[in-house]
Amino acid sequence: MSICILKHIEKKYRNGEEIEPLIDIDLEVDRGEFIIIKGPSGTGKSTLLYVIGTLLQADSGELYIDGQNVSDLSDTEKTELRASKIGFMFQDSNLIQALTLRENLDFTVMIGNKIDKEHREGAARANDFLDKLGLLDRANYLPHQLSGGQRRRAMIARALINSPEIILADEPTNDLDNKWSSEVMSILHEECSRGAAVIMVTHNDGLTGEADKVYRLSDGRLEKVSI
Amino acid sequence: MINLMWKNIIRRKNQSLLTIGITAITVFTFVLIFGVYVTTGQGLKASTDRLGADAIVVPPDANLSGYSLLFTSNPENKYMDAGIMDEVARLDGVSNVTPQFFSQTLSGGCCDFGREMRLVGFDPESDFVVKALINKRIYDNLGDDEIILGGEFTDFVGKKTRVLNRQFNVAGELFPTGTGMDNTIFMKIDMARQITEQSDNLDVIPAGKDSSSLISAVMVKLDDNTDPAEFANDFIFSGIDAECIAATSTVAALQDQLRNTSLIIFGLWIALLAIAVLSLVGRFNALAKDRKKEIGLMRAIGVQKKNIFGLILGEACTMALIGGIIGSIAACLLMNPVMHRIQETFMLPPSVWNSGMTAIAGVSGLLLAVLICLAAAIRPAMSAASLEPQRAITQGEVN
């Protein structure tokens, strides 16, 4: 059963010259599926994640999340959708600077609870994630007091804490050493096991073996790669 | 969100302190200017309302200005013959006259009150100035050993006190007037002459003069249709060897002066307000700018636009309230010393800064602080709330 369907998605930018990072993109992602999207830098991999995450409006085409056509939704509804179903791991480490690591997680749980109170167990998961990601002793640190790798792991914990149905991971292993890269991949697989779909963007060919399906985005077109 | 708002304020200390400081300074100056203007104006009005006399006739060499005669406690010790009173009473437009005898200003050691004050003798029979201001009294006819105290002294009625080594009963107390009368001991005119003459400390009676025929001033009440300023002008041609000061026109001139000075100060304050608002707009823009990525992140994890708007506005208003409270309290604490200094420098009448005015000034200060911050924060808050999440996250900087 598909949790995310893209049909003929197109996106253009005008930045001095016209750039067309997404041309006629079709993609279906099932629950529990792990998908990797590869491609050279600047080809629009992150743009595709932003479109799937409803943070960026496609110029044309249709996007369905859990059977719902996103184009029909208002900004408020899209925001609720993000809070309830989508977990983001951005390319840059991004946390709320005035909150400690634990407060960042609590804040995310609080936002998720507003939408879907009964199905959230984020607060209970916080300690598990902090422990798994080696951050338990850094829980009360502010983001600027953490190293780049710790911030990256904190961002991963924040993205997963509300048990999202779709996990959008943009180069999640950047800044991480082999040990933590493996741990993160293992956690992402655990999320797939509970039914979440993972769409991961990477240019690290070594990770392609982790995925159920691998796609290449090149010249705005998405092609399936055999593994 | 309230927790996040508070954490943003306390964990971004430097930025918050700057915003609070700008607001505090603006509110401080507003409350101070407002307080000085209102209380000084009220002091002047009280002086006009309670003055009693429309004009005051003093010796020609007294060299007294309307200011010093009305509002200070330092009159000249120049005297004239009491017969002048009858000459003044015969002038057109005069409805009543009463004499007063000013002693030298008494030092703090002269009496039990331990402060500088002036001693004034008046005639209870003809008096219309003191009588109109009586607040408390325990006498029917003021006795020789009884005195009345000005409005700055309270709770002395019924007690005994020493003035120039002589014991008196405090038989009455006046309402505050905002004039030098508040700092004055009133007694019967003959007694004032007598103790002034007998005192070793005072040497104010001219040699060879019989003090019993001397007066310092004639307080003049005019008919309703006589203008005090015109009366004072015409007095020059009356042939009476004295000088006439129109009390009400002195106050009116002061009020004019105060109004004009206030307008200039108000103009300067408006300029300060504009600078404060502009710098706060800059502050809040920077606040939204610095956190553009963070705002994008919040939108991505499900925070609604209205909550982002509320967050920025809430932070601004909280800092404004803190700055407003600090500015208001500081201004209220400094009000009395500042007012005292201004009144001394410009010889304005004393006035009272009371708790009611403090409350009005404080609340006005807080309202002003919130209005300033709302005016400065609404646009940055709207632009922060309407940021497209993807652009906010990827670009990081606001144009």
XYZ file of C-alpha atoms in Angstrom:
626
model
C 0.000 0.000 0.000
C 1.550 3.327 -1.119
C 1.975 6.055 1.463
C 3.364 8.526 -1.043
C 2.625 8.901 -4.751
C 4.057 11.504 -7.110
C 2.511 11.919 -10.568
C 4.137 14.075 -13.256
C 5.654 16.463 -10.728
C 7.474 19.416 -12.277
C 9.362 22.285 -10.714
C 11.188 25.198 -12.278
C 13.331 27.940 -10.752
C 14.427 31.222 -12.188
C 17.791 32.139 -10.788
C 19.294 34.304 -13.490
C 18.640 31.474 -15.902
C 15.779 29.007 -15.797
C 16.563 25.782 -13.964
C 14.291 22.745 -14.179
C 15.294 20.400 -11.355
C 12.198 18.196 -11.527
C 10.744 17.078 -14.847
C 7.778 14.735 -15.025
C 8.629 12.892 -11.811
C 6.636 9.754 -11.059
C 7.287 7.846 -7.865
C 5.423 5.488 -5.561
C 6.675 4.656 -2.092
C 5.090 1.903 -0.035
C 4.826 1.746 3.747
C 7.914 0.133 5.238
C 9.921 0.739 2.062
C 13.450 2.183 2.094
C 14.253 4.256 -0.983
C 17.511 5.981 -1.852
C 17.743 8.786 -4.395
C 21.211 9.376 -5.775
C 22.595 11.917 -8.132
C 25.272 14.565 -8.558
C 25.207 17.679 -6.382
C 22.775 20.398 -7.447
C 20.537 18.140 -9.507
C 17.427 18.709 -7.372
C 17.458 15.800 -4.916
C 16.746 18.108 -1.958
C 14.111 19.947 -4.005
C 12.337 16.627 -4.531
C 12.356 15.972 -0.766
C 10.944 19.461 -0.080
C 8.139 18.844 -2.577
C 7.313 15.450 -1.031
C 7.442 17.071 2.411
C 4.941 19.772 1.318
C 7.497 22.478 2.093
C 7.656 23.447 -1.566
C 4.787 23.625 -4.007
C 5.352 21.835 -7.330
C 4.499 23.825 -10.468
C 2.454 20.942 -11.824
C 1.642 17.326 -11.139
C -0.004 15.622 -8.207
C 1.285 14.524 -4.851
C -0.654 12.073 -2.684
C 0.264 11.456 0.931
C -1.601 8.589 2.540
C -4.181 8.785 -0.227
C -4.782 12.520 0.147
C -4.090 14.918 -2.726
C -1.813 17.532 -1.190
C -2.698 20.156 -3.825
C -6.190 20.313 -2.348
C -4.913 21.183 1.117
C -4.662 24.644 2.657
C -1.447 25.833 4.273
C -2.870 25.002 7.711
C -3.778 21.477 6.617
C -0.369 20.930 5.041
C 1.258 22.072 8.284
C -0.872 19.586 10.245
C 0.052 16.882 7.747
C 3.741 17.566 8.296
C 3.310 17.455 12.065
C 1.440 14.164 11.971
C 3.006 12.153 9.167
C 6.377 13.516 8.087
C 9.777 13.534 9.740
C 12.541 15.664 8.208
C 16.276 15.242 8.440
C 17.683 18.311 6.742
C 21.013 18.521 5.002
C 22.185 21.231 7.430
C 21.981 20.547 11.144
C 18.991 22.561 12.200
C 17.704 22.836 15.756
C 15.976 25.557 17.770
C 18.900 27.437 19.233
C 17.274 28.637 22.461
C 16.202 25.135 23.488
C 18.354 22.343 24.892
C 18.486 19.065 23.051
C 15.803 17.546 25.293
C 13.662 20.676 24.993
C 13.973 20.465 21.198
C 12.606 16.924 21.348
C 9.873 17.914 23.811
C 8.863 20.806 21.585
C 8.520 18.491 18.576
C 6.478 16.049 20.655
C 4.263 18.909 21.828
C 3.601 20.009 18.237
C 2.845 16.414 17.213
C 0.538 15.925 20.193
C -1.544 18.894 19.160
C -2.488 17.063 15.981
C -2.608 13.445 17.037
C -2.724 13.167 20.807
C -3.697 9.529 21.126
C -1.107 7.943 18.900
C 1.941 9.753 20.183
C 4.429 8.285 22.528
C 7.222 10.698 21.704
C 8.065 11.616 25.268
C 8.697 7.957 26.094
C 10.784 7.530 22.958
C 12.990 10.530 23.719
C 15.232 8.692 26.132
C 15.497 5.649 23.835
C 16.631 7.809 20.924
C 18.993 9.879 23.047
C 20.521 6.641 24.346
C 20.762 4.944 20.949
C 22.327 8.033 19.411
C 24.803 8.537 22.267
C 23.262 11.815 23.387
C 21.838 11.000 26.806
C 24.608 12.909 28.587
C 24.144 15.862 26.218
C 20.373 16.124 26.679
C 20.588 19.410 28.575
C 23.062 21.074 26.247
C 22.120 23.903 23.922
C 22.737 23.255 20.203
C 25.765 25.537 20.057
C 27.360 23.439 22.807
C 27.204 20.275 20.668
C 29.667 19.106 18.000
C 28.608 18.859 14.367
C 28.126 15.103 14.631
C 26.124 15.427 17.849
C 23.883 18.048 16.262
C 23.346 15.739 13.278
C 22.327 12.885 15.593
C 20.104 15.234 17.588
C 18.372 16.252 14.382
C 17.801 12.584 13.548
C 16.251 11.992 16.980
C 14.006 15.026 16.479
C 12.885 13.787 13.041
C 11.908 10.370 14.365
C 10.494 11.188 17.768
C 6.863 11.478 16.643
C 6.952 8.141 14.785
C 6.322 9.702 11.355
C 4.901 7.640 8.508
C 7.260 9.186 5.988
C 10.887 9.941 6.835
C 12.644 12.330 4.482
C 16.388 12.103 5.051
C 18.700 14.497 3.229
C 22.269 13.197 3.527
C 21.622 12.006 7.119
C 25.098 10.547 7.551
C 26.961 13.784 6.808
C 29.287 14.721 9.684
C 29.056 11.186 11.099
C 31.839 8.647 11.428
C 31.383 5.025 10.321
C 30.115 3.866 13.706
C 27.359 6.455 13.903
C 26.565 6.138 10.182
C 25.889 2.450 10.727
C 23.840 3.182 13.821
C 21.735 5.737 11.957
C 21.127 3.328 9.084
C 20.154 0.678 11.576
C 17.679 3.058 13.241
C 16.191 3.953 9.843
C 15.687 0.265 9.124
C 13.950 -0.138 12.481
C 11.607 2.678 11.461
C 10.879 0.815 8.212
C 10.122 -2.287 10.237
C 7.388 -0.456 12.143
C 5.884 0.628 8.773
C 7.462 3.988 8.060
C 8.613 4.783 4.534
C 12.143 6.195 4.292
C 13.162 8.349 1.352
C 16.835 9.117 1.645
C 18.937 11.374 -0.525
C 22.647 10.624 -0.656
C 25.601 10.723 -2.972
C 27.348 8.048 -0.933
C 27.319 4.984 -3.214
C 28.312 2.807 -0.263
C 24.841 3.162 1.186
C 22.879 1.979 -1.836
C 22.950 -1.596 -0.532
C 20.776 -0.470 2.377
C 17.782 0.394 0.182
C 14.875 -1.600 -1.208
C 14.923 0.605 -4.277
C 17.450 3.076 -5.634
C 16.704 5.962 -7.991
C 18.985 8.373 -9.792
C 17.983 11.974 -10.367
C 19.793 13.427 -13.307
C 18.925 16.369 -15.545
C 15.602 16.666 -13.731
C 14.516 13.106 -14.490
C 14.174 10.289 -12.008
C 15.226 6.821 -13.116
C 15.158 3.587 -11.224
C 18.546 1.962 -10.801
C 18.857 -1.781 -10.515
C 20.678 -3.033 -7.408
C 4.984 28.130 22.605
C 5.009 30.313 25.706
C 7.901 28.257 27.044
C 9.791 28.704 23.762
C 9.047 32.430 23.821
C 10.453 32.763 27.324
C 13.517 30.626 26.538
C 14.199 32.772 23.481
C 14.192 35.852 25.684
C 16.363 34.553 28.495
C 18.811 32.527 26.395
C 19.435 35.280 23.852
C 20.477 37.628 26.624
C 22.370 40.275 24.676
C 19.638 40.739 22.094
C 16.924 40.795 24.760
C 18.824 43.258 26.959
C 19.262 45.611 24.012
C 15.543 45.538 23.224
C 14.561 45.903 26.877
C 17.065 48.756 27.269
C 15.715 50.731 24.302
C 12.149 50.329 25.570
C 13.103 51.164 29.154
C 14.869 54.388 28.144
C 11.942 55.501 25.970
C 9.384 54.776 28.686
C 11.617 56.335 31.348
C 11.825 59.637 29.483
C 8.105 59.573 28.712
C 7.045 58.961 32.310
C 9.501 61.547 33.608
C 8.412 64.241 31.146
C 4.745 63.365 31.657
C 5.120 63.460 35.431
C 7.050 66.717 35.573
C 4.659 68.390 33.150
C 1.490 67.212 34.874
C 2.586 67.860 38.436
C 4.142 71.223 37.699
C 1.017 72.219 35.798
C -1.109 71.072 38.707
C 1.081 72.998 41.126
C 0.582 76.130 39.069
C -3.151 75.570 38.812
C -3.392 74.949 42.532
C -1.482 78.167 43.082
C -3.948 80.114 40.948
C -6.971 78.483 42.502
C -5.847 78.869 46.093
C -3.971 82.105 45.975
C -6.771 84.096 47.534
C -5.292 87.478 46.653
C -5.664 88.884 43.142
C -2.858 91.366 43.664
C -0.170 91.981 46.241
C 1.184 95.412 47.173
C 4.767 95.451 48.460
C 7.312 98.151 49.358
C 8.847 99.869 46.313
C 12.365 98.773 47.218
C 11.345 95.201 47.929
C 12.694 94.108 44.572
C 10.348 91.161 44.561
C 9.336 89.318 41.461
C 6.013 87.576 41.153
C 7.913 84.295 41.283
C 9.657 84.804 44.563
C 6.671 86.378 46.232
C 4.283 83.652 45.247
C 6.285 80.495 45.006
C 9.355 80.685 47.179
C 9.940 80.970 50.849
C 12.444 83.772 50.547
C 10.702 87.140 50.543
C 12.735 90.308 51.086
C 12.594 91.860 54.516
C 11.445 95.262 53.357
C 8.646 96.998 55.143
C 6.212 99.837 54.593
C 3.894 101.774 56.811
C 0.591 100.121 57.647
C -1.208 103.305 56.567
C -0.679 102.291 52.927
C -3.348 99.658 53.456
C -6.044 102.318 53.753
C -4.791 104.089 50.619
C -4.959 100.804 48.683
C -8.408 100.023 50.030
C -9.705 103.303 48.560
C -8.595 102.434 44.983
C -11.226 101.566 42.369
C -11.938 97.870 42.002
C -10.633 96.843 45.448
C -13.118 94.840 47.468
C -10.939 93.773 50.390
C -7.420 94.254 51.783
C -5.475 92.556 54.534
C -1.896 93.092 55.759
C 0.879 90.553 56.174
C 4.204 90.868 57.979
C 7.085 88.724 56.720
C 9.889 87.880 59.065
C 13.255 86.715 57.833
C 13.323 83.092 56.716
C 13.967 81.071 59.820
C 16.792 78.556 59.905
C 16.249 74.946 60.909
C 17.406 75.629 64.469
C 14.858 78.352 65.165
C 12.012 76.046 65.991
C 10.985 72.501 66.679
C 10.375 71.624 63.043
C 14.074 71.400 62.248
C 13.797 72.908 58.771
C 13.898 76.262 57.039
C 10.583 78.058 57.049
C 9.211 81.532 56.961
C 7.292 83.321 59.618
C 4.307 85.404 58.520
C 2.102 87.553 60.649
C -1.466 88.174 59.470
C -4.523 89.970 60.745
C -7.245 87.408 61.538
C -9.878 90.164 61.554
C -9.449 91.262 57.939
C -7.774 88.107 56.595
C -9.270 86.378 53.560
C -6.142 84.486 52.425
C -5.329 82.170 55.336
C -8.954 81.699 56.349
C -9.840 80.239 52.953
C -7.159 77.570 53.260
C -7.853 76.219 56.727
C -7.789 72.417 56.703
C -7.989 71.711 60.469
C -8.408 74.071 63.352
C -9.089 74.006 67.086
C -9.643 77.724 67.682
C -12.479 80.199 67.339
C -10.424 83.362 67.580
C -6.712 82.876 67.054
C -4.888 83.678 70.303
C -1.516 85.372 70.713
C 0.132 82.079 71.656
C -1.426 80.130 68.807
C -0.045 79.471 65.356
C -1.254 77.942 62.096
C 1.047 75.791 59.982
C 1.286 75.617 56.188
C 0.245 72.575 54.161
C 3.612 70.803 54.353
C 3.103 70.138 58.060
C 0.591 67.540 59.089
C -0.508 66.075 62.419
C 0.771 68.971 64.516
C -2.603 70.423 65.462
C -3.075 70.402 69.252
C 0.655 70.055 69.928
C 2.977 72.599 71.448
C 6.064 73.864 69.665
C 8.808 76.446 70.112
C 9.435 79.234 67.656
C 12.276 81.656 68.360
C 12.458 80.467 71.974
C 8.785 81.061 72.619
C 6.197 78.373 73.127
C 3.129 78.250 70.893
C 0.138 75.947 70.492
C -0.456 74.678 66.992
C -4.096 75.629 66.510
C -4.579 75.055 62.801
C -3.242 73.556 59.612
C -3.678 74.721 55.994
C -4.371 72.779 52.821
C -1.314 72.461 50.568
C -1.268 75.293 48.031
C 1.789 74.640 45.934
C 3.163 78.009 47.044
C 5.575 79.271 49.674
C 2.612 79.315 52.063
C 3.034 75.564 52.509
C 6.312 76.162 54.300
C 5.096 78.937 56.531
C 4.199 79.502 60.191
C 1.281 81.932 60.484
C 0.616 83.877 63.671
C -1.127 87.092 64.626
C 0.619 90.062 63.025
C 1.395 91.799 66.332
C 2.988 88.670 67.761
C 5.056 88.204 64.595
C 6.316 91.777 64.859
C 7.050 91.344 68.555
C 9.055 88.110 68.396
C 10.906 89.317 65.301
C 11.913 92.497 67.106
C 12.868 90.659 70.301
C 14.822 87.875 68.668
C 18.587 88.034 68.893
C 18.815 85.906 65.804
C 16.811 88.226 63.573
C 17.884 91.683 62.646
C 15.303 92.704 60.114
C 13.477 95.680 61.631
C 15.050 98.908 60.379
C 16.725 100.903 63.158
C 14.546 103.585 64.674
C 11.359 102.107 63.283
C 8.444 101.087 65.443
C 7.631 97.566 64.304
C 4.004 97.862 65.368
C 3.269 100.088 62.347
C 5.169 98.002 59.766
C 3.757 95.619 57.220
C 5.406 93.646 54.403
C 2.540 93.314 52.013
C -1.048 94.199 51.424
C -3.044 91.298 49.991
C -5.700 92.707 47.681
C -8.997 91.119 46.692
C -10.503 92.739 43.597
C -14.061 93.038 42.366
C -15.088 90.355 39.892
C -15.042 92.814 36.998
C -11.567 94.196 37.717
C -8.686 92.645 35.820
C -5.656 92.093 38.111
C -3.135 92.884 35.376
C -4.880 96.182 34.547
C -5.144 96.994 38.232
C -1.388 96.441 38.644
C -0.694 98.691 35.625
C -2.976 101.436 36.890
C -1.434 101.179 40.373
C 1.718 102.860 39.059
C -0.297 106.037 38.539
C -2.064 105.870 41.912
C 0.607 107.911 43.695
C 1.000 105.258 46.380
C 4.641 104.665 47.270
C 4.525 100.906 46.724
C 4.630 98.316 44.007
C 1.757 96.132 42.889
C 2.115 92.579 41.565
C -0.820 90.920 39.833
C -0.721 87.429 41.204
C -2.915 85.707 38.652
C -1.087 87.156 35.648
C 2.206 85.992 37.125
C 0.811 82.480 37.282
C -0.617 82.790 33.770
C 2.779 83.907 32.445
C 4.386 80.954 34.168
C 1.833 78.597 32.703
C 2.541 80.001 29.235
C 6.246 79.538 29.772
C 5.734 76.014 31.031
C 3.485 75.191 28.070
C 6.047 76.439 25.556
C 8.923 74.656 27.257
C 6.843 71.504 27.422
C 6.082 71.729 23.707
C 9.787 71.841 22.916
C 10.522 68.938 25.263
C 7.575 67.015 23.853
C 8.889 67.580 20.309
C 12.284 66.249 21.345
C 10.625 63.277 22.990
C 8.665 62.525 19.807
C 12.000 62.468 17.976
C 13.348 60.078 20.620
C 10.228 57.947 20.235
C 10.705 57.789 16.457
C 14.347 56.745 16.920
C 13.274 54.113 19.460
C 10.603 52.703 17.146
C 13.022 52.618 14.203
C 15.707 50.903 16.235
C 13.171 48.402 17.559
C 11.960 47.711 14.007
C 15.617 46.987 13.235
C 15.899 44.815 16.339
C 12.826 42.747 15.544
C 13.768 42.452 11.888
C 17.156 41.168 12.986
C 15.441 38.837 15.432
C 13.356 37.348 12.617
C 16.365 37.347 10.266
C 18.727 35.583 12.661
C 16.150 32.882 13.171
C 14.998 32.427 9.610
C 16.329 28.854 9.437
C 14.803 28.105 12.801
C 11.439 29.477 11.709
C 11.657 27.322 8.580
C 12.374 24.320 10.786
C 9.398 25.073 13.020
C 7.130 25.349 10.002
C 8.544 22.031 8.742
C 7.769 20.183 11.965
C 4.231 21.502 12.044
C 4.118 24.925 13.709
C 1.356 27.025 12.154
C 1.908 30.503 10.698
C -0.268 32.106 13.372
C 1.908 30.534 16.071
C 5.079 31.927 14.487
C 3.386 35.340 14.324
C 2.327 35.009 17.964
C 5.808 33.877 18.983
C 7.594 36.914 17.506
C 4.918 39.322 18.714
C 4.782 37.681 22.136
C 8.539 37.964 22.557
C 8.395 41.619 21.528
C 5.552 42.402 23.928
C 7.159 40.545 26.815
C 10.431 42.420 26.352
C 8.428 45.637 25.986
C 6.603 44.976 29.229
C 9.847 44.244 31.057
C 11.419 47.410 29.615
C 8.242 49.351 30.365
C 8.176 48.215 33.979
C 11.860 49.047 34.478
C 11.475 52.450 32.777
C 8.310 53.321 34.688
C 9.695 52.311 38.079
C 12.975 54.147 37.483
C 11.128 57.278 36.381
C 8.724 57.189 39.341
C 11.636 56.738 41.758
C 13.527 59.652 40.229
C 10.471 61.857 39.830
C 10.695 63.715 43.114
C 14.419 64.565 42.986
C 14.150 65.599 39.321
C 11.054 67.699 39.967
C 12.654 69.300 42.982
C 15.701 70.203 40.894
C 13.586 71.604 38.069
C 11.449 73.605 40.468
C 14.523 75.013 42.185
C 16.249 75.865 38.927
C 13.255 77.476 37.245
C 11.636 78.758 40.474
C 8.438 76.868 39.819
C 5.921 76.206 42.565
C 6.323 72.980 44.491
C 3.879 70.242 43.654
C 3.153 66.807 44.963
C 3.897 63.542 43.132
C 1.416 61.182 44.704
C 0.547 57.507 44.392
C -2.390 58.198 42.026
C -0.096 59.981 39.600
C 2.478 57.202 39.967
C -0.160 54.649 38.989
C -1.332 56.711 35.995
C 2.227 57.333 34.834
C 3.188 53.685 35.340
C 0.204 52.321 33.428
C 0.685 54.905 30.670
C 4.345 53.913 30.470
C 3.472 50.233 30.106
C 0.832 50.975 27.479
C 3.320 53.084 25.595
C 5.921 50.306 25.770
C 3.482 47.757 24.383
C 2.306 50.138 21.653
C 5.892 50.911 20.622
C 6.749 47.237 20.432
C 3.555 46.305 18.623
C 4.218 49.043 16.075
C 7.804 47.864 15.678
C 7.180 44.100 15.728
C 4.061 43.569 13.645
C 5.758 43.770 10.270
C 8.734 41.548 11.164
C 6.322 39.081 12.800
C 4.150 38.991 9.685
C 7.101 38.508 7.383
C 8.499 35.764 9.638
C 5.137 33.987 9.693
C 4.718 34.168 5.925
C 8.175 32.776 5.132
C 8.072 29.850 2.760
C 9.565 27.020 4.846
C 11.801 25.654 2.104
C 13.263 29.085 1.302
C 13.747 29.827 4.988
C 15.620 26.573 5.518
C 17.785 26.677 2.419
C 18.518 30.398 2.157
C 18.852 31.191 5.837
C 18.971 34.958 5.348
C 16.128 37.417 4.868
C 16.300 39.904 2.040
